[in-house]
Amino acid sequence: MRTRRSNLALVGLPGVGKSSLGRRLATQLNVPLLDLDRSIIASTGVAKESVEGIFAREGEAGFRIRERSAVAALDEVTPPAGGAAAALGIGRIVALGGGTLVDPRNRWVISQCARILWLDAPDAVIAGRLRTARVVRPLMKRGNPEETLRTLRAERSRFYAIGARLESKKSPGTLAAPAIELLQNSPRGGGRHLLSAALPSGQWDLGVGIATESLLRVLRTRNARRVVLVSEPNAERAIGATIAAALKRAKISVTPLTLKSGESAKQLTVIDDAARTLAAAGIERGDLIVAVGGGALTDTAGLLAALYLRGIDWVAVPTTLAAQLDASLGGKTGVDLPEGKNLVGAFHQPIAVIADLDALRSLPTREIVAAMGEAVKIALLGEDRLFTLLEECATRIAAGDASLHEDGTYAEIVERAGWWKCTVVAGDEREAGLRMSLNLGHTLGHALEQAANYKGILHGEAVGYGLRAALTIGQELGVTPAARASRALALLDALGLGVAPRRESPGALVDATTRDKKVAGGKIRWVLATERAFEIRDDVPASLVLRAATQMLAGSGGKR
Ligand SMILES: NC(=O)c1ccc[n+]([C@@H]2O[C@H](COP(=O)([O-])OP(=O)(O)OC[C@H]3O[C@@H](n4cnc5c(N)ncnc54)[C@H](O)[C@@H]3O)[C@@H](O)[C@H]2O)c1
């Protein structure tokens, strides 16, 4: 959708001076200023109300609901004729609250109708201003303000970073001219950035129509002159060809490498052939691999990057929902063996993951629904807002409702599930403990995929079955509370995951679980859901596994 982005949204930490800069900019550009907090206060109809008053009466939840409505009401404003505002295409300044961008739906709306300016200053400078301000902010009442600001910065930088950043120690009222200059020099139009997280493992960008600009930015920071563009026919059609053309326009030499679509790319022979192609093309350590495709493609291309010349840098541009919310994040790469899935691989983090939601529009509904297997897993591990969101829109997802692309639902699902995974991986990159939780539903899920010879069943669909079995086992062992299991099963039913009966033999599945990667000392380590987290058990009796596999293969028929 084309929008004019005629608002200029000022974002940044509380106390950084958004209102003050907003007033100056509004005067200088001769456009109105909308202070979002004031609109929220006005919406209460209470005389002499304040943000603190709303928090006290309605709680933060009440305030955020009012904030969402105020953001949803933002519209385009025609810039004045002539002058700097007209040249910038800005018709209004909007000063947002410090937490407005935390809500993914607010970012969805704001990225559509506004250019974003991140006003920033060192924490000590902001704290100093807060100490001497006339109005005592709630932030100042919470112990050491600098410490609070540091925490808020760590939590929110990924949201603010979608805007152009203006950092200065100077008083915000004096920054109108540098702000205008920054806007004049920042690209107008282009993609809609929704998230820009600088993680210790690499950059994670999420947005709409951002793939080429984000990729070029990453490649420029690396001074890259040549890349190997690894893709497969469906992803090439969706976005790969556009990326290749943009790279060529930017004078970056592209060696194309097209693999087979889907799981059949995940083979050692494919790695062997691909590595020889790279060698023949003279690819060097300083060159990069850009992997454009679904999880099977990023798993394979990532392993190729890990192995070629003992490791070269790579960028993942995931093109399926499963790859955006899960597979491309976390640095696990690998291929399958006839003996089992993902048995050969390496931990090799991409330097950047660029998830462009535009790529998802060509995905068949079945692929989208399958991706929800991994999303339900994350919800079960404790991402409560994701759980509720999935429950709210499960029937629309199952029905292939295209409006979920337009209203920010898929963006929010990718962000919530992906961020959860990134946080888990940051705490345990090599899967020594916490990361093992991400295998919930995968022990019998992988076994099912293997028994089906990786044909006729998608990975996420298998995870849907595997989750059902894990819930059965968890309940029988007293680990998973009945209400939690019942809620998860109802969600899987609504999505249509693990519903149809399967023909595989339960015995073959149980046999396959013994070759699982999580086997230690001959014992299978099962990840089981607790009330809002997980427990690892290595004492699940074989008879119970067989029963759970049998029940899982019978499907639910949508009923329990
Ligand atoms: N590394 C990890 O941490 C991790 C995590 C989860 C899953 N995985 C792996 O990911 C794989 C599953 O990923 P997937 O579901 O993306 O499967 P996939 O890569 O096989 O893609 C599914 C299908 O979608 C097609 N496709 C890709 N992009 C498209 C687009 N934009 N429009 C239309 N069609 C498109 C592909 O050609 C393929 O046919 C499995 O191999 C699984 O083991 C890895």
PDB file of N, CA, C and O and ligand atoms in Angstrom, residues 232 234-235 238 261-263 266 294-297 299 319-320 322-323 326-327 329 332 341-342 359 362-364 367 374 421 459, ligand 1:
ATOM      1  N   GLU A 232      16.179 -20.626  -4.360  1.00  0.00           N
ATOM      2  CA  GLU A 232      15.469 -21.743  -5.020  1.00  0.00           C
ATOM      3  C   GLU A 232      14.297 -21.142  -5.797  1.00  0.00           C
ATOM      4  O   GLU A 232      13.916 -19.997  -5.540  1.00  0.00           O
ATOM      5  N   ASN A 234      11.011 -20.965  -6.073  1.00  0.00           N
ATOM      6  CA  ASN A 234       9.846 -20.240  -5.528  1.00  0.00           C
ATOM      7  C   ASN A 234      10.265 -18.937  -4.847  1.00  0.00           C
ATOM      8  O   ASN A 234       9.607 -17.909  -4.993  1.00  0.00           O
ATOM      9  N   ALA A 235      11.357 -18.993  -4.097  1.00  0.00           N
ATOM     10  CA  ALA A 235      11.830 -17.783  -3.407  1.00  0.00           C
ATOM     11  C   ALA A 235      12.382 -16.782  -4.419  1.00  0.00           C
ATOM     12  O   ALA A 235      12.257 -15.576  -4.232  1.00  0.00           O
ATOM     13  N   ALA A 238       9.480 -14.970  -5.723  1.00  0.00           N
ATOM     14  CA  ALA A 238       8.866 -14.080  -4.731  1.00  0.00           C
ATOM     15  C   ALA A 238       9.699 -12.817  -4.515  1.00  0.00           C
ATOM     16  O   ALA A 238       9.157 -11.719  -4.454  1.00  0.00           O
ATOM     17  N   SER A 261      13.910 -26.814  -4.536  1.00  0.00           N
ATOM     18  CA  SER A 261      12.986 -26.295  -3.523  1.00  0.00           C
ATOM     19  C   SER A 261      12.780 -27.323  -2.416  1.00  0.00           C
ATOM     20  O   SER A 261      12.803 -28.530  -2.668  1.00  0.00           O
ATOM     21  N   GLY A 262      12.582 -26.819  -1.207  1.00  0.00           N
ATOM     22  CA  GLY A 262      12.135 -27.669  -0.103  1.00  0.00           C
ATOM     23  C   GLY A 262      13.210 -28.564   0.480  1.00  0.00           C
ATOM     24  O   GLY A 262      14.407 -28.370   0.270  1.00  0.00           O
ATOM     25  N   GLU A 263      12.729 -29.581   1.210  1.00  0.00           N
ATOM     26  CA  GLU A 263      13.611 -30.439   2.011  1.00  0.00           C
ATOM     27  C   GLU A 263      14.657 -31.164   1.171  1.00  0.00           C
ATOM     28  O   GLU A 263      15.721 -31.537   1.674  1.00  0.00           O
ATOM     29  N   LYS A 266      18.258 -30.282   1.458  1.00  0.00           N
ATOM     30  CA  LYS A 266      19.020 -30.506   2.688  1.00  0.00           C
ATOM     31  C   LYS A 266      19.769 -31.850   2.638  1.00  0.00           C
ATOM     32  O   LYS A 266      19.450 -32.789   3.360  1.00  0.00           O
ATOM     33  N   GLY A 294      13.191 -20.364   2.113  1.00  0.00           N
ATOM     34  CA  GLY A 294      12.565 -20.871   3.337  1.00  0.00           C
ATOM     35  C   GLY A 294      13.603 -21.525   4.243  1.00  0.00           C
ATOM     36  O   GLY A 294      14.813 -21.441   4.002  1.00  0.00           O
ATOM     37  N   GLY A 295      13.113 -22.206   5.279  1.00  0.00           N
ATOM     38  CA  GLY A 295      14.003 -22.791   6.270  1.00  0.00           C
ATOM     39  C   GLY A 295      14.930 -23.850   5.686  1.00  0.00           C
ATOM     40  O   GLY A 295      16.088 -23.962   6.101  1.00  0.00           O
ATOM     41  N   ALA A 296      14.446 -24.615   4.722  1.00  0.00           N
ATOM     42  CA  ALA A 296      15.297 -25.651   4.134  1.00  0.00           C
ATOM     43  C   ALA A 296      16.474 -24.993   3.414  1.00  0.00           C
ATOM     44  O   ALA A 296      17.625 -25.442   3.511  1.00  0.00           O
ATOM     45  N   LEU A 297      16.180 -23.912   2.720  1.00  0.00           N
ATOM     46  CA  LEU A 297      17.237 -23.208   1.968  1.00  0.00           C
ATOM     47  C   LEU A 297      18.221 -22.532   2.923  1.00  0.00           C
ATOM     48  O   LEU A 297      19.442 -22.642   2.749  1.00  0.00           O
ATOM     49  N   ASP A 299      18.855 -23.311   6.042  1.00  0.00           N
ATOM     50  CA  ASP A 299      19.617 -24.358   6.742  1.00  0.00           C
ATOM     51  C   ASP A 299      20.783 -24.837   5.879  1.00  0.00           C
ATOM     52  O   ASP A 299      21.902 -25.026   6.358  1.00  0.00           O
ATOM     53  N   THR A 319      12.110 -16.308   3.397  1.00  0.00           N
ATOM     54  CA  THR A 319      10.951 -15.978   2.557  1.00  0.00           C
ATOM     55  C   THR A 319       9.695 -16.754   2.917  1.00  0.00           C
ATOM     56  O   THR A 319       8.685 -16.641   2.227  1.00  0.00           O
ATOM     57  N   THR A 320       9.766 -17.610   3.945  1.00  0.00           N
ATOM     58  CA  THR A 320       8.542 -18.274   4.406  1.00  0.00           C
ATOM     59  C   THR A 320       8.269 -17.815   5.842  1.00  0.00           C
ATOM     60  O   THR A 320       9.177 -17.341   6.531  1.00  0.00           O
ATOM     61  N   ALA A 322       7.649 -19.756   8.317  1.00  0.00           N
ATOM     62  CA  ALA A 322       8.400 -20.639   9.222  1.00  0.00           C
ATOM     63  C   ALA A 322       9.846 -20.177   9.350  1.00  0.00           C
ATOM     64  O   ALA A 322      10.431 -20.207  10.428  1.00  0.00           O
ATOM     65  N   ALA A 323      10.415 -19.732   8.252  1.00  0.00           N
ATOM     66  CA  ALA A 323      11.816 -19.291   8.291  1.00  0.00           C
ATOM     67  C   ALA A 323      11.927 -17.934   8.970  1.00  0.00           C
ATOM     68  O   ALA A 323      12.896 -17.669   9.676  1.00  0.00           O
ATOM     69  N   ASP A 326      11.266 -18.464  12.809  1.00  0.00           N
ATOM     70  CA  ASP A 326      12.020 -19.498  13.502  1.00  0.00           C
ATOM     71  C   ASP A 326      13.340 -19.860  12.815  1.00  0.00           C
ATOM     72  O   ASP A 326      14.423 -19.514  13.287  1.00  0.00           O
ATOM     73  N   ALA A 327      13.253 -20.541  11.654  1.00  0.00           N
ATOM     74  CA  ALA A 327      14.435 -21.232  11.125  1.00  0.00           C
ATOM     75  C   ALA A 327      15.637 -20.330  10.843  1.00  0.00           C
ATOM     76  O   ALA A 327      16.776 -20.746  11.027  1.00  0.00           O
ATOM     77  N   LEU A 329      16.606 -17.731  12.401  1.00  0.00           N
ATOM     78  CA  LEU A 329      17.145 -17.104  13.613  1.00  0.00           C
ATOM     79  C   LEU A 329      17.851 -18.142  14.472  1.00  0.00           C
ATOM     80  O   LEU A 329      17.371 -19.269  14.607  1.00  0.00           O
ATOM     81  N   LYS A 332      21.507 -22.087  13.821  1.00  0.00           N
ATOM     82  CA  LYS A 332      21.641 -23.533  13.581  1.00  0.00           C
ATOM     83  C   LYS A 332      21.517 -23.772  12.080  1.00  0.00           C
ATOM     84  O   LYS A 332      20.541 -23.328  11.466  1.00  0.00           O
ATOM     85  N   LYS A 341      16.809 -36.444  10.714  1.00  0.00           N
ATOM     86  CA  LYS A 341      16.761 -35.049  10.260  1.00  0.00           C
ATOM     87  C   LYS A 341      17.837 -34.210  10.949  1.00  0.00           C
ATOM     88  O   LYS A 341      18.124 -34.408  12.120  1.00  0.00           O
ATOM     89  N   ASN A 342      18.403 -33.295  10.193  1.00  0.00           N
ATOM     90  CA  ASN A 342      19.376 -32.313  10.732  1.00  0.00           C
ATOM     91  C   ASN A 342      20.540 -32.980  11.456  1.00  0.00           C
ATOM     92  O   ASN A 342      21.095 -32.406  12.394  1.00  0.00           O
ATOM     93  N   ALA A 359       7.501 -10.805   1.150  1.00  0.00           N
ATOM     94  CA  ALA A 359       7.813 -12.106   0.525  1.00  0.00           C
ATOM     95  C   ALA A 359       6.747 -13.148   0.839  1.00  0.00           C
ATOM     96  O   ALA A 359       6.579 -14.122   0.110  1.00  0.00           O
ATOM     97  N   SER A 362       3.069 -14.595  -1.419  1.00  0.00           N
ATOM     98  CA  SER A 362       2.869 -15.667  -2.406  1.00  0.00           C
ATOM     99  C   SER A 362       2.832 -17.051  -1.761  1.00  0.00           C
ATOM    100  O   SER A 362       2.728 -18.061  -2.451  1.00  0.00           O
ATOM    101  N   LEU A 363       2.921 -17.100  -0.433  1.00  0.00           N
ATOM    102  CA  LEU A 363       2.944 -18.417   0.233  1.00  0.00           C
ATOM    103  C   LEU A 363       1.575 -19.082   0.226  1.00  0.00           C
ATOM    104  O   LEU A 363       0.581 -18.449   0.570  1.00  0.00           O
ATOM    105  N   PRO A 364       1.522 -20.365  -0.112  1.00  0.00           N
ATOM    106  CA  PRO A 364       0.243 -21.077  -0.010  1.00  0.00           C
ATOM    107  C   PRO A 364      -0.225 -21.130   1.445  1.00  0.00           C
ATOM    108  O   PRO A 364       0.589 -21.161   2.369  1.00  0.00           O
ATOM    109  N   GLU A 367       1.375 -23.641   3.829  1.00  0.00           N
ATOM    110  CA  GLU A 367       2.685 -23.305   4.397  1.00  0.00           C
ATOM    111  C   GLU A 367       2.529 -22.355   5.590  1.00  0.00           C
ATOM    112  O   GLU A 367       3.258 -22.458   6.569  1.00  0.00           O
ATOM    113  N   GLU A 374       5.336 -24.012  14.926  1.00  0.00           N
ATOM    114  CA  GLU A 374       6.435 -23.446  15.722  1.00  0.00           C
ATOM    115  C   GLU A 374       5.929 -22.287  16.582  1.00  0.00           C
ATOM    116  O   GLU A 374       6.409 -22.080  17.698  1.00  0.00           O
ATOM    117  N   LYS A 421      12.638 -16.511  20.485  1.00  0.00           N
ATOM    118  CA  LYS A 421      13.727 -17.416  20.119  1.00  0.00           C
ATOM    119  C   LYS A 421      15.078 -16.723  20.285  1.00  0.00           C
ATOM    120  O   LYS A 421      16.023 -17.299  20.819  1.00  0.00           O
ATOM    121  N   HIS A 459       7.281 -29.568   7.805  1.00  0.00           N
ATOM    122  CA  HIS A 459       7.926 -29.600   9.123  1.00  0.00           C
ATOM    123  C   HIS A 459       6.981 -29.101  10.225  1.00  0.00           C
ATOM    124  O   HIS A 459       6.806 -29.753  11.252  1.00  0.00           O
TER     125      HIS A 459
HETATM  126  N1  LIG B   1      17.687 -23.959  11.767  1.00  0.00           N
HETATM  127  C1  LIG B   1      16.671 -23.915  12.576  1.00  0.00           C
HETATM  128  O1  LIG B   1      16.778 -23.440  13.705  1.00  0.00           O
HETATM  129  C2  LIG B   1      15.342 -24.447  12.097  1.00  0.00           C
HETATM  130  C3  LIG B   1      14.202 -24.220  12.867  1.00  0.00           C
HETATM  131  C4  LIG B   1      12.970 -24.661  12.378  1.00  0.00           C
HETATM  132  C5  LIG B   1      12.903 -25.318  11.165  1.00  0.00           C
HETATM  133  N2  LIG B   1      14.048 -25.530  10.456  1.00  0.00           N
HETATM  134  C6  LIG B   1      14.004 -26.221   9.171  1.00  0.00           C
HETATM  135  O2  LIG B   1      13.291 -25.395   8.247  1.00  0.00           O
HETATM  136  C7  LIG B   1      12.706 -26.230   7.257  1.00  0.00           C
HETATM  137  C8  LIG B   1      11.263 -25.824   7.099  1.00  0.00           C
HETATM  138  O3  LIG B   1      11.213 -24.493   6.661  1.00  0.00           O
HETATM  139  P1  LIG B   1      10.060 -23.977   5.669  1.00  0.00           P
HETATM  140  O4  LIG B   1       8.773 -24.331   6.250  1.00  0.00           O
HETATM  141  O5  LIG B   1      10.379 -22.583   5.358  1.00  0.00           O
HETATM  142  O6  LIG B   1      10.221 -24.939   4.422  1.00  0.00           O
HETATM  143  P2  LIG B   1      10.885 -24.815   2.980  1.00  0.00           P
HETATM  144  O7  LIG B   1      12.155 -24.086   3.020  1.00  0.00           O
HETATM  145  O8  LIG B   1      10.919 -26.205   2.470  1.00  0.00           O
HETATM  146  O9  LIG B   1       9.830 -23.945   2.169  1.00  0.00           O
HETATM  147  C9  LIG B   1       8.536 -24.427   1.996  1.00  0.00           C
HETATM  148  C10 LIG B   1       8.061 -24.250   0.553  1.00  0.00           C
HETATM  149  O10 LIG B   1       7.806 -22.877   0.312  1.00  0.00           O
HETATM  150  C11 LIG B   1       8.413 -22.485  -0.913  1.00  0.00           C
HETATM  151  N3  LIG B   1       8.660 -21.054  -0.805  1.00  0.00           N
HETATM  152  C12 LIG B   1       9.689 -20.426  -0.196  1.00  0.00           C
HETATM  153  N4  LIG B   1       9.481 -19.098  -0.192  1.00  0.00           N
HETATM  154  C13 LIG B   1       8.311 -18.882  -0.831  1.00  0.00           C
HETATM  155  C14 LIG B   1       7.557 -17.722  -1.126  1.00  0.00           C
HETATM  156  N5  LIG B   1       7.936 -16.521  -0.693  1.00  0.00           N
HETATM  157  N6  LIG B   1       6.397 -17.862  -1.813  1.00  0.00           N
HETATM  158  C15 LIG B   1       5.973 -19.085  -2.208  1.00  0.00           C
HETATM  159  N7  LIG B   1       6.618 -20.210  -1.926  1.00  0.00           N
HETATM  160  C16 LIG B   1       7.782 -20.118  -1.238  1.00  0.00           C
HETATM  161  C17 LIG B   1       9.599 -23.374  -1.030  1.00  0.00           C
HETATM  162  O11 LIG B   1      10.002 -23.504  -2.375  1.00  0.00           O
HETATM  163  C18 LIG B   1       9.068 -24.675  -0.479  1.00  0.00           C
HETATM  164  O12 LIG B   1       8.384 -25.363  -1.497  1.00  0.00           O
HETATM  165  C19 LIG B   1      12.858 -27.649   7.738  1.00  0.00           C
HETATM  166  O13 LIG B   1      13.889 -28.267   7.042  1.00  0.00           O
HETATM  167  C20 LIG B   1      13.248 -27.501   9.206  1.00  0.00           C
HETATM  168  O14 LIG B   1      14.023 -28.562   9.676  1.00  0.00           O
HETATM  169  C21 LIG B   1      15.255 -25.101  10.901  1.00  0.00           C
END
